[in-house]
Short mmCIF file of C-alpha atoms in Angstrom, two decimals:
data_model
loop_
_atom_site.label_atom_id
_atom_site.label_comp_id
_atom_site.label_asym_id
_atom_site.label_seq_id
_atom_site.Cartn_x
_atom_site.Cartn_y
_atom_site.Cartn_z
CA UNK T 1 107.19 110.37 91.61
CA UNK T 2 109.25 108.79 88.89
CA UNK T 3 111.81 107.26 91.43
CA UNK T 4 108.92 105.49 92.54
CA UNK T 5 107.29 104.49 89.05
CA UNK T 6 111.40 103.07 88.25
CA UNK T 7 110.83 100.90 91.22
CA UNK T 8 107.11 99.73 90.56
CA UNK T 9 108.49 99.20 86.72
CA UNK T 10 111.64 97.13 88.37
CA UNK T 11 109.51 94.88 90.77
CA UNK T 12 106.77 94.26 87.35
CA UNK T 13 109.46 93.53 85.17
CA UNK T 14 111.71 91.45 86.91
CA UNK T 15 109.22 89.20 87.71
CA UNK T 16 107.97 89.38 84.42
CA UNK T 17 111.45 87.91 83.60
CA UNK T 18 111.87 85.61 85.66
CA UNK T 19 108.48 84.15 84.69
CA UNK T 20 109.20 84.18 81.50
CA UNK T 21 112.35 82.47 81.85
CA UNK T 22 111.27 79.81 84.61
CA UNK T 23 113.57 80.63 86.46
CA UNK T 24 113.98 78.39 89.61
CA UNK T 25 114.53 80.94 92.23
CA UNK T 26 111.85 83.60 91.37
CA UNK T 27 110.36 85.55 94.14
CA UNK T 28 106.53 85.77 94.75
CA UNK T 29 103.36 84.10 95.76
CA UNK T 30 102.48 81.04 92.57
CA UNK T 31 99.20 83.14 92.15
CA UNK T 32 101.61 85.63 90.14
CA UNK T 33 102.90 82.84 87.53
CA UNK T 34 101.71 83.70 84.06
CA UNK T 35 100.84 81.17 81.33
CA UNK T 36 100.21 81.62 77.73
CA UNK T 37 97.35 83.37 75.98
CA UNK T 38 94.69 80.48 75.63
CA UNK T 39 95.71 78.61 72.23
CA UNK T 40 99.13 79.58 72.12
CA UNK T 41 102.16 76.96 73.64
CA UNK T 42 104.77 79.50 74.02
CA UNK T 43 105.21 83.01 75.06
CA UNK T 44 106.96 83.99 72.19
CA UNK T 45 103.44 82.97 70.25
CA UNK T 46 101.69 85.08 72.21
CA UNK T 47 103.27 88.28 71.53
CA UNK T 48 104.07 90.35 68.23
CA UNK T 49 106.85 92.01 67.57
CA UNK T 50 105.94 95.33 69.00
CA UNK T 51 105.04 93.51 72.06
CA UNK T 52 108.82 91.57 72.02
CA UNK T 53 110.52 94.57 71.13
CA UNK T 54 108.59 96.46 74.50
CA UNK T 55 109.54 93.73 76.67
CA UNK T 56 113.13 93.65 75.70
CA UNK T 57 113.49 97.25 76.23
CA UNK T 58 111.42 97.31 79.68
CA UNK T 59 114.11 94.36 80.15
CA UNK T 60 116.97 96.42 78.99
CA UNK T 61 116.06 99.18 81.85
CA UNK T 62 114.26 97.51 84.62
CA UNK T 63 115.20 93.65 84.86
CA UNK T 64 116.91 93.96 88.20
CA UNK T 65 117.69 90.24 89.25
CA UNK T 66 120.41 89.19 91.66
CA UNK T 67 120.50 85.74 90.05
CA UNK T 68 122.07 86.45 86.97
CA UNK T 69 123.70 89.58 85.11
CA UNK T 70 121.23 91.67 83.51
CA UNK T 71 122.78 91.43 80.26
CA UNK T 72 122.71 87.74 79.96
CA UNK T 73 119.39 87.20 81.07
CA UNK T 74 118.57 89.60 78.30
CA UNK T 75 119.90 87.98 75.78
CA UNK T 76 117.92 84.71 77.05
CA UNK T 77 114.95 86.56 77.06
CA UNK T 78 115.31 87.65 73.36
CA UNK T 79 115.74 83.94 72.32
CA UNK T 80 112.64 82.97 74.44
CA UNK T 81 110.46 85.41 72.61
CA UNK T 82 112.53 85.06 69.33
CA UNK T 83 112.44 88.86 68.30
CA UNK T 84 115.52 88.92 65.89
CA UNK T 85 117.33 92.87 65.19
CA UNK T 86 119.85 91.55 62.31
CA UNK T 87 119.54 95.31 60.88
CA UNK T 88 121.02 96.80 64.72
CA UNK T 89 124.02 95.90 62.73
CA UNK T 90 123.87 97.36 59.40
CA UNK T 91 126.10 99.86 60.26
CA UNK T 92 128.70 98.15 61.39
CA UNK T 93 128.21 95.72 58.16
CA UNK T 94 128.48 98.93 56.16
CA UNK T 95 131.98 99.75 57.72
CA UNK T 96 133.38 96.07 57.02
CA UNK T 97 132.17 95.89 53.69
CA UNK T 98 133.39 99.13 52.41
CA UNK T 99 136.86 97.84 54.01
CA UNK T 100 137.15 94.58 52.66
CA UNK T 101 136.13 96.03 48.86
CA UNK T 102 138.84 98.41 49.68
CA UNK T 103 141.48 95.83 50.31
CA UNK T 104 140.69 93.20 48.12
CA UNK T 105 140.81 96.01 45.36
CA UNK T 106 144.14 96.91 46.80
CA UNK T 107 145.46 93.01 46.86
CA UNK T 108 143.50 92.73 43.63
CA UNK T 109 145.76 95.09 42.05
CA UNK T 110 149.16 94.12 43.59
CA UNK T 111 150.47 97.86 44.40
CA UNK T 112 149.39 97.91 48.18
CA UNK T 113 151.93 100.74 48.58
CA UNK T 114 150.33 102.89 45.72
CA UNK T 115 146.80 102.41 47.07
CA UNK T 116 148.17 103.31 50.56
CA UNK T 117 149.72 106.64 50.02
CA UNK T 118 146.74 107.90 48.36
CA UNK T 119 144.07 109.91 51.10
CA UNK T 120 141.35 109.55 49.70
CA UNK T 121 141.60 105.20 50.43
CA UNK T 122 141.56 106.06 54.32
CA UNK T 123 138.55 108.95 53.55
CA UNK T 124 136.62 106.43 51.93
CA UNK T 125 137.05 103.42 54.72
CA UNK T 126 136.85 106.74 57.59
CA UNK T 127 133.30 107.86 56.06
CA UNK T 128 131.74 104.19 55.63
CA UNK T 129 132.00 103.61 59.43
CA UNK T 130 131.05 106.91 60.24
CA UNK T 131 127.06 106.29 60.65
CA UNK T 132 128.12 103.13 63.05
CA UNK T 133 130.07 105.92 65.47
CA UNK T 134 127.19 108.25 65.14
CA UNK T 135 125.44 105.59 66.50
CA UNK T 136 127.62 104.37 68.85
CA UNK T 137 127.95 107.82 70.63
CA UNK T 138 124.57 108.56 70.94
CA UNK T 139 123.45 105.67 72.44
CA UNK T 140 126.17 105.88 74.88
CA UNK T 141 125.20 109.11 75.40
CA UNK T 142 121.66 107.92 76.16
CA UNK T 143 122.81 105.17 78.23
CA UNK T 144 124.79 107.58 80.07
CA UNK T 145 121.56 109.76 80.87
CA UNK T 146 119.29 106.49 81.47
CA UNK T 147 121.96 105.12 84.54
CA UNK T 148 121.77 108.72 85.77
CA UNK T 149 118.37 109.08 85.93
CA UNK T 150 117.37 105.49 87.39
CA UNK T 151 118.57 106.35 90.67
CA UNK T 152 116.16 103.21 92.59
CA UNK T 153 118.49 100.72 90.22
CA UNK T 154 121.88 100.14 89.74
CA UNK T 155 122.93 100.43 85.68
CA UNK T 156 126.36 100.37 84.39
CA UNK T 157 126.16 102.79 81.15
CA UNK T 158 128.51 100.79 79.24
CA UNK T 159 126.32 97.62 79.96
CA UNK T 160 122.67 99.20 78.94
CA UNK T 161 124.40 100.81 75.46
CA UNK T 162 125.30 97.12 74.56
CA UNK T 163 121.40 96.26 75.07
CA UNK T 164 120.72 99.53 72.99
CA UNK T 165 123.05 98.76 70.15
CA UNK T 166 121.00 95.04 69.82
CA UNK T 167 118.39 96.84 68.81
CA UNK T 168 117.41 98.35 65.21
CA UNK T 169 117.25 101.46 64.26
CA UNK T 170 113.74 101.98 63.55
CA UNK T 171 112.68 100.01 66.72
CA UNK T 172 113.97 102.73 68.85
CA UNK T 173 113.13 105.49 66.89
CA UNK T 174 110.53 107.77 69.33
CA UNK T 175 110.08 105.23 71.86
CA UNK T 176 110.70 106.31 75.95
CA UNK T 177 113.27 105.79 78.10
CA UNK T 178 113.95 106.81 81.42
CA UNK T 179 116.63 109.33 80.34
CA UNK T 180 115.11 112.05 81.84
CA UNK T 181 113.67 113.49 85.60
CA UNK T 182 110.33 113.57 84.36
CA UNK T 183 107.05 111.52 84.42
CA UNK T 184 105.96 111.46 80.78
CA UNK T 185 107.87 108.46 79.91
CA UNK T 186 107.42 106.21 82.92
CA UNK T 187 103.89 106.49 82.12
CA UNK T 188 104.07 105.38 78.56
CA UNK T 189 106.83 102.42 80.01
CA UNK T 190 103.93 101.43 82.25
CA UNK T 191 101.59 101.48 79.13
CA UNK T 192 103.81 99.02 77.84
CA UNK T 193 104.04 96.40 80.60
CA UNK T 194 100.61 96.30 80.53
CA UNK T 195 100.42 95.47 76.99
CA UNK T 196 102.73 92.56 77.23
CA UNK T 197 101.13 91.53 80.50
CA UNK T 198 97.56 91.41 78.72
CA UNK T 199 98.90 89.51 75.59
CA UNK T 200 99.85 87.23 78.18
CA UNK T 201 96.72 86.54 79.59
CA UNK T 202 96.92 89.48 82.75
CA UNK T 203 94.68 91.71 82.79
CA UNK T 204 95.67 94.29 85.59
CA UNK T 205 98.18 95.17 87.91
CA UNK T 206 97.77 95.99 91.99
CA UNK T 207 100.71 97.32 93.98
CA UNK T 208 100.82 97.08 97.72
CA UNK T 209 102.69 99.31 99.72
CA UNK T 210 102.58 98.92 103.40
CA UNK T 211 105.45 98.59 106.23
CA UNK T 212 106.83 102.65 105.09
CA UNK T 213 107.66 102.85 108.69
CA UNK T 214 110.04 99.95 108.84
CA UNK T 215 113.07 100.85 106.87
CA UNK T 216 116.18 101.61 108.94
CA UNK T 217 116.66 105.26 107.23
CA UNK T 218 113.06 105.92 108.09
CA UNK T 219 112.85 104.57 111.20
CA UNK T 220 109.34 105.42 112.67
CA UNK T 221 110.01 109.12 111.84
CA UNK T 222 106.22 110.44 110.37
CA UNK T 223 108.02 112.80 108.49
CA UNK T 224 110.49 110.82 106.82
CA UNK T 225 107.01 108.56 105.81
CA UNK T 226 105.01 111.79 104.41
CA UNK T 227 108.16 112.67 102.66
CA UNK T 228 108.14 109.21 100.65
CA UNK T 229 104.53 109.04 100.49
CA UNK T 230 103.36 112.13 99.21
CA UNK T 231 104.81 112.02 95.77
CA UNK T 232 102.74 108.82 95.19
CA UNK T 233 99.54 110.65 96.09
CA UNK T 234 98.77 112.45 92.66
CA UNK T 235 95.57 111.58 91.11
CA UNK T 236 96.87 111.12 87.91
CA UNK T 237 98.82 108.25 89.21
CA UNK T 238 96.77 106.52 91.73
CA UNK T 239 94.01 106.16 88.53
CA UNK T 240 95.89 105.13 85.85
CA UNK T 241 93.37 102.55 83.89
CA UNK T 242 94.40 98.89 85.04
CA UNK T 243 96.21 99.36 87.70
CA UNK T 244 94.89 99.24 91.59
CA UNK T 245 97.23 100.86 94.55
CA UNK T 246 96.50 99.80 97.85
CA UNK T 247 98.26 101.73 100.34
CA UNK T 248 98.53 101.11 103.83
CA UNK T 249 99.81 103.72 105.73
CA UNK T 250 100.41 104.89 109.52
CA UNK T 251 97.23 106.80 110.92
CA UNK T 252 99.87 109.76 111.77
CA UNK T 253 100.16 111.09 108.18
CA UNK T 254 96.29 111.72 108.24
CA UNK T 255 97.21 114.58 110.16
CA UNK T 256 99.97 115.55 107.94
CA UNK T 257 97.26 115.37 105.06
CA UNK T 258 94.81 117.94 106.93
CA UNK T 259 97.62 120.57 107.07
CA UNK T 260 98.59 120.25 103.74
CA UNK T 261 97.61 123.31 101.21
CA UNK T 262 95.62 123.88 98.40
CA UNK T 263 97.89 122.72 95.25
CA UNK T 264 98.58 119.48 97.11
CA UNK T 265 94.74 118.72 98.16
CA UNK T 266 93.96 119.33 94.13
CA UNK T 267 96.81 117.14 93.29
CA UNK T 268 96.41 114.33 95.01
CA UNK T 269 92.16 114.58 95.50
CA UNK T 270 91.56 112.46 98.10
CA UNK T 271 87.90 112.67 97.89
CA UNK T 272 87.98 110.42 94.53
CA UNK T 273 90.64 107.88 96.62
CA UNK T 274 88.35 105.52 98.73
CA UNK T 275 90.56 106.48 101.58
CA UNK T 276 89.39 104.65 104.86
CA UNK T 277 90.59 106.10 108.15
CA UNK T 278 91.31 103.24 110.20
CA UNK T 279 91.40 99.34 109.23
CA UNK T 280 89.06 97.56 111.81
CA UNK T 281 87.81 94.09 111.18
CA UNK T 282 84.44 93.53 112.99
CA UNK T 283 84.39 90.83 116.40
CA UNK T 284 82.95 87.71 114.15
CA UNK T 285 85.82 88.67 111.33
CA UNK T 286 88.66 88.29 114.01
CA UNK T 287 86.62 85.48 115.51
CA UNK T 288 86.65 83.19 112.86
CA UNK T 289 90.33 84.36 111.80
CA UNK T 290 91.46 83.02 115.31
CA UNK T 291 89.89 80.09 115.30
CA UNK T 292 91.59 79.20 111.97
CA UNK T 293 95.41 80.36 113.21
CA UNK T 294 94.14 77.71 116.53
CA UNK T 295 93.14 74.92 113.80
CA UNK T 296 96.39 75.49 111.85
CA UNK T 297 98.60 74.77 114.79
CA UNK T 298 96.05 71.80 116.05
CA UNK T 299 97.33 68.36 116.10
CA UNK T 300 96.25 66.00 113.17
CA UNK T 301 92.10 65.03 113.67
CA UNK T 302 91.74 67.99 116.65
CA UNK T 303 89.38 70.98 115.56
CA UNK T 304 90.30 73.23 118.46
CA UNK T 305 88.45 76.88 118.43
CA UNK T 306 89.23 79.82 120.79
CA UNK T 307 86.11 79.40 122.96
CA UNK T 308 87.47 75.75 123.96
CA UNK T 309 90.22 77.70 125.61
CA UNK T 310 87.79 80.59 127.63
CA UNK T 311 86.35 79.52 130.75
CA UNK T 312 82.32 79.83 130.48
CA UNK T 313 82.01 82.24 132.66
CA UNK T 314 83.05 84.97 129.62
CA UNK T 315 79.63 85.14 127.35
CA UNK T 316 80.09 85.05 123.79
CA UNK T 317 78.58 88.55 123.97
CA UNK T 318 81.72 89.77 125.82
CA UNK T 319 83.87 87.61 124.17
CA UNK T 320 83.02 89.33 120.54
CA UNK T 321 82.84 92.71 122.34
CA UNK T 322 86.52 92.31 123.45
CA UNK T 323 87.41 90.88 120.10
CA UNK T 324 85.63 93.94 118.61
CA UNK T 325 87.63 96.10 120.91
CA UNK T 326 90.79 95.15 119.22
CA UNK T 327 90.30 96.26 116.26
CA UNK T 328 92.82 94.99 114.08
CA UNK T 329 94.55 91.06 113.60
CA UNK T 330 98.02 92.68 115.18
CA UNK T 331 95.92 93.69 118.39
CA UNK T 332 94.54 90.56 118.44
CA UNK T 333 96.99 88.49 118.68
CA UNK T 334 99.14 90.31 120.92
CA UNK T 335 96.80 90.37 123.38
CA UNK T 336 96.07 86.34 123.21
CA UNK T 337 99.54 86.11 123.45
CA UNK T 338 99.90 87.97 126.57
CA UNK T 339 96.56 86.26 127.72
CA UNK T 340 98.02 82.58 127.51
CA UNK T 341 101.45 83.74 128.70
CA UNK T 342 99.66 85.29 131.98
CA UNK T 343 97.39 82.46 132.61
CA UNK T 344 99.81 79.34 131.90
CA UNK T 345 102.85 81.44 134.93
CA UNK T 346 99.75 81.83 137.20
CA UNK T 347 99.30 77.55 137.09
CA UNK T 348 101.95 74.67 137.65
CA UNK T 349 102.08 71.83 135.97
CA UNK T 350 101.09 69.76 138.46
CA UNK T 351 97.96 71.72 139.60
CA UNK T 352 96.78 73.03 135.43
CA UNK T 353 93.69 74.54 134.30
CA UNK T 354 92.74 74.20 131.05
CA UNK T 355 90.70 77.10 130.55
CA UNK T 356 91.12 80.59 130.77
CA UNK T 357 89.11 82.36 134.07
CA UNK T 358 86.98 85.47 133.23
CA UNK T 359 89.30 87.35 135.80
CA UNK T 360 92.71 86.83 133.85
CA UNK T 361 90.60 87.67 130.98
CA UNK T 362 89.22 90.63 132.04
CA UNK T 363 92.37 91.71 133.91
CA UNK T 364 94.93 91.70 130.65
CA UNK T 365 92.11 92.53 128.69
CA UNK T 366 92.19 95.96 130.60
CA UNK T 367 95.62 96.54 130.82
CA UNK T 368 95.75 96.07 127.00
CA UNK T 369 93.08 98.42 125.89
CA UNK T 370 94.29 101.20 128.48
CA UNK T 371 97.89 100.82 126.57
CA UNK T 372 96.76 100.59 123.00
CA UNK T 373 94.45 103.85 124.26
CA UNK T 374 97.90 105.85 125.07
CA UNK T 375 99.59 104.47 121.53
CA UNK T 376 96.78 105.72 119.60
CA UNK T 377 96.86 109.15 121.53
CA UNK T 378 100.79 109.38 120.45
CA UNK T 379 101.96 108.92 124.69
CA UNK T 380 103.38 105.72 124.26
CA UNK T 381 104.90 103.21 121.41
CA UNK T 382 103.21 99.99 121.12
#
């Protein structure tokens, strides 16, 4: 289940970024594009420093752009938002001060060779940088673990411990990272996107999965489907406050579902997830959807609709009954694609008919329904 929170976190946050940094070849429809909080001119306004320091470490993790290194659409992202972390380098300003009083007292007195053979000079300069390599390790070690454990992304550890070691102290003290195989903290990640999304003017989040069966390592295989899907179907999940899943899956897992035991029916309680069996849009839906794909391809002034190109002799009873029949858009239009492919090889163009007869109709109709019939009984592949 967390492989697939890392990837819902990835998809949210990159294009979180890329909005955020306008950048020119972001993915996704313009409904997506968020503006500022009502009164405020810039993004950074909008957000407090909590909020920045979230983002940048959602960034840090998550940002998974193609366009640009992660790191240095990081650091963009922190001057967008101006969050400033001068103390992530107290430390290290520890280490060189201690040094340079060292030297200049060294210089200052003018026996460099005295001041060098005594031990306790290199003690003193070894033990000031001492908290800046206790830091150093251990957020190597965590970037180690957090690469490790993001196994949907691609992380170089040595690239995410430069992001870590940007931040201060105190900003990263208790806060979650994916550095383990566990849920816990992806939830309390996704707490956080939606805080900066709603300071932002967004108020909730849907994800859409459909097409599972399309992948090349999947392949069709129902199995290989229920195997990715089932992790996602955990109640806890699927109702998390804010955000909507919508998932459109093949009818064959339904049987999968049935078969499945106890612990995974109270896990996942699919009485409390508005599951609907089968998708079917009514005759008038698919109707009027038709008629606008036939309007969208019409020539400029032309309002064409789909009972222009059915001879009269099909009702508009039996046209919406055959409509009905199909169920689904996909149906649909298969079949009026195999309808005007039959009926413009049975004409020339020097003898055409402009409308479709009720026997061509009827006749691909049937042959149509009696196929889908053996798909949906699992004898054939449509």
């Amino acid at each position: 289940l967390w492989d697939h929170m890392d990837a819902i976190l990835s998809l949210g946050v990159t294009d979180l970024v890329d909005h955020l940094l306008d950048e020119s070849h972001r993915q996704g429809p313009e409904a997506n594009r968020l503006r500022p909080t009502p009164g405020e001119s810039k993004f950074g306004k909008a957000l407090d420093r909590v909020q920045k320091r979230d983002l940048l470490l959602l960034a840090a993790c998550y940002d998974n752009s193609t366009g640009a290194p992660f790191t240095t659409r990081w650091r963009r992202l922190r001057h967008t938002i101006g969050y400033t972390g001068w103390t992530a380098w107290a430390e290290a300003a520890l280490g060189l001060v201690v040094l340079a009083v060292v030297l200049g007292v060294m210089f200052y007195t003018g026996n460099a060779a005295s001041w060098l053979s005594r031990p306790w000079v290199y003690l003193v300069a070894g033990f000031a940088w001492l908290p800046w390599l206790y830091k150093w390790a251990r957020q190597r070690a965590r970037a180690g673990r957090i690469a490790r454990n993001l196994r949907v992304l691609r992380r170089d550890p040595g690239s995410i411990r430069e992001l870590l070691a940007s931040f201060a102290a105190n900003d990263l003290l208790n806060q979650p990272l994916p550095d383990k195989a566990r849920t816990d903290d992806r939830y309390e990640l996704l707490a956080k996107l939606q805080g900066v999304l709603r300071a932002l003017g967004v108020t909730g989040v849907l994800v859409l999965v459909d097409r599972v069966d399309e992948p090349h390592l999947i392949n069709g295989k129902t199995e290989l489907v229920r195997d990715l899907i089932w992790p996602m179907l955990d109640n806890k999940f699927l109702k998390q406050p804010g955000v909507g899943f919508k998932l459109l899956l093949p009818a064959e897992l339904a049987d999968h579902a049935h078969r499945e035991d106890r612990d995974f029916h109270q896990r996942a309680r699919l009485d409390k997830q508005n599951m609907v069996p089968s998708l079917d849009w009514t005759g008038q839906a698919l109707w009027d959807l038709t008629n606008d794909r036939i309007a969208a391809c019409a020539a400029e002034g032309q309002t064409p609709k789909l009972r222009d190109l059915i001879s009269d002799d099909v009702s508009d009873e039996r046209l919406l009954d055959a409509l009905r029949a199909l169920r689904t858009p996909r149906h649909l239009f298969k079949f009026l694609f195999r309808l005007i492919s039959n009926h413009c090889a049975a004409h020339t163009d020097s003898d055409p008919a402009w409308k479709i007869s009720r026997e061509t109709f009827e006749s691909v109709l049937a042959v149509y329904t009696r196929e889908q019939a053996a798909v949906d009984r699992g004898l054939s592949v449509g």
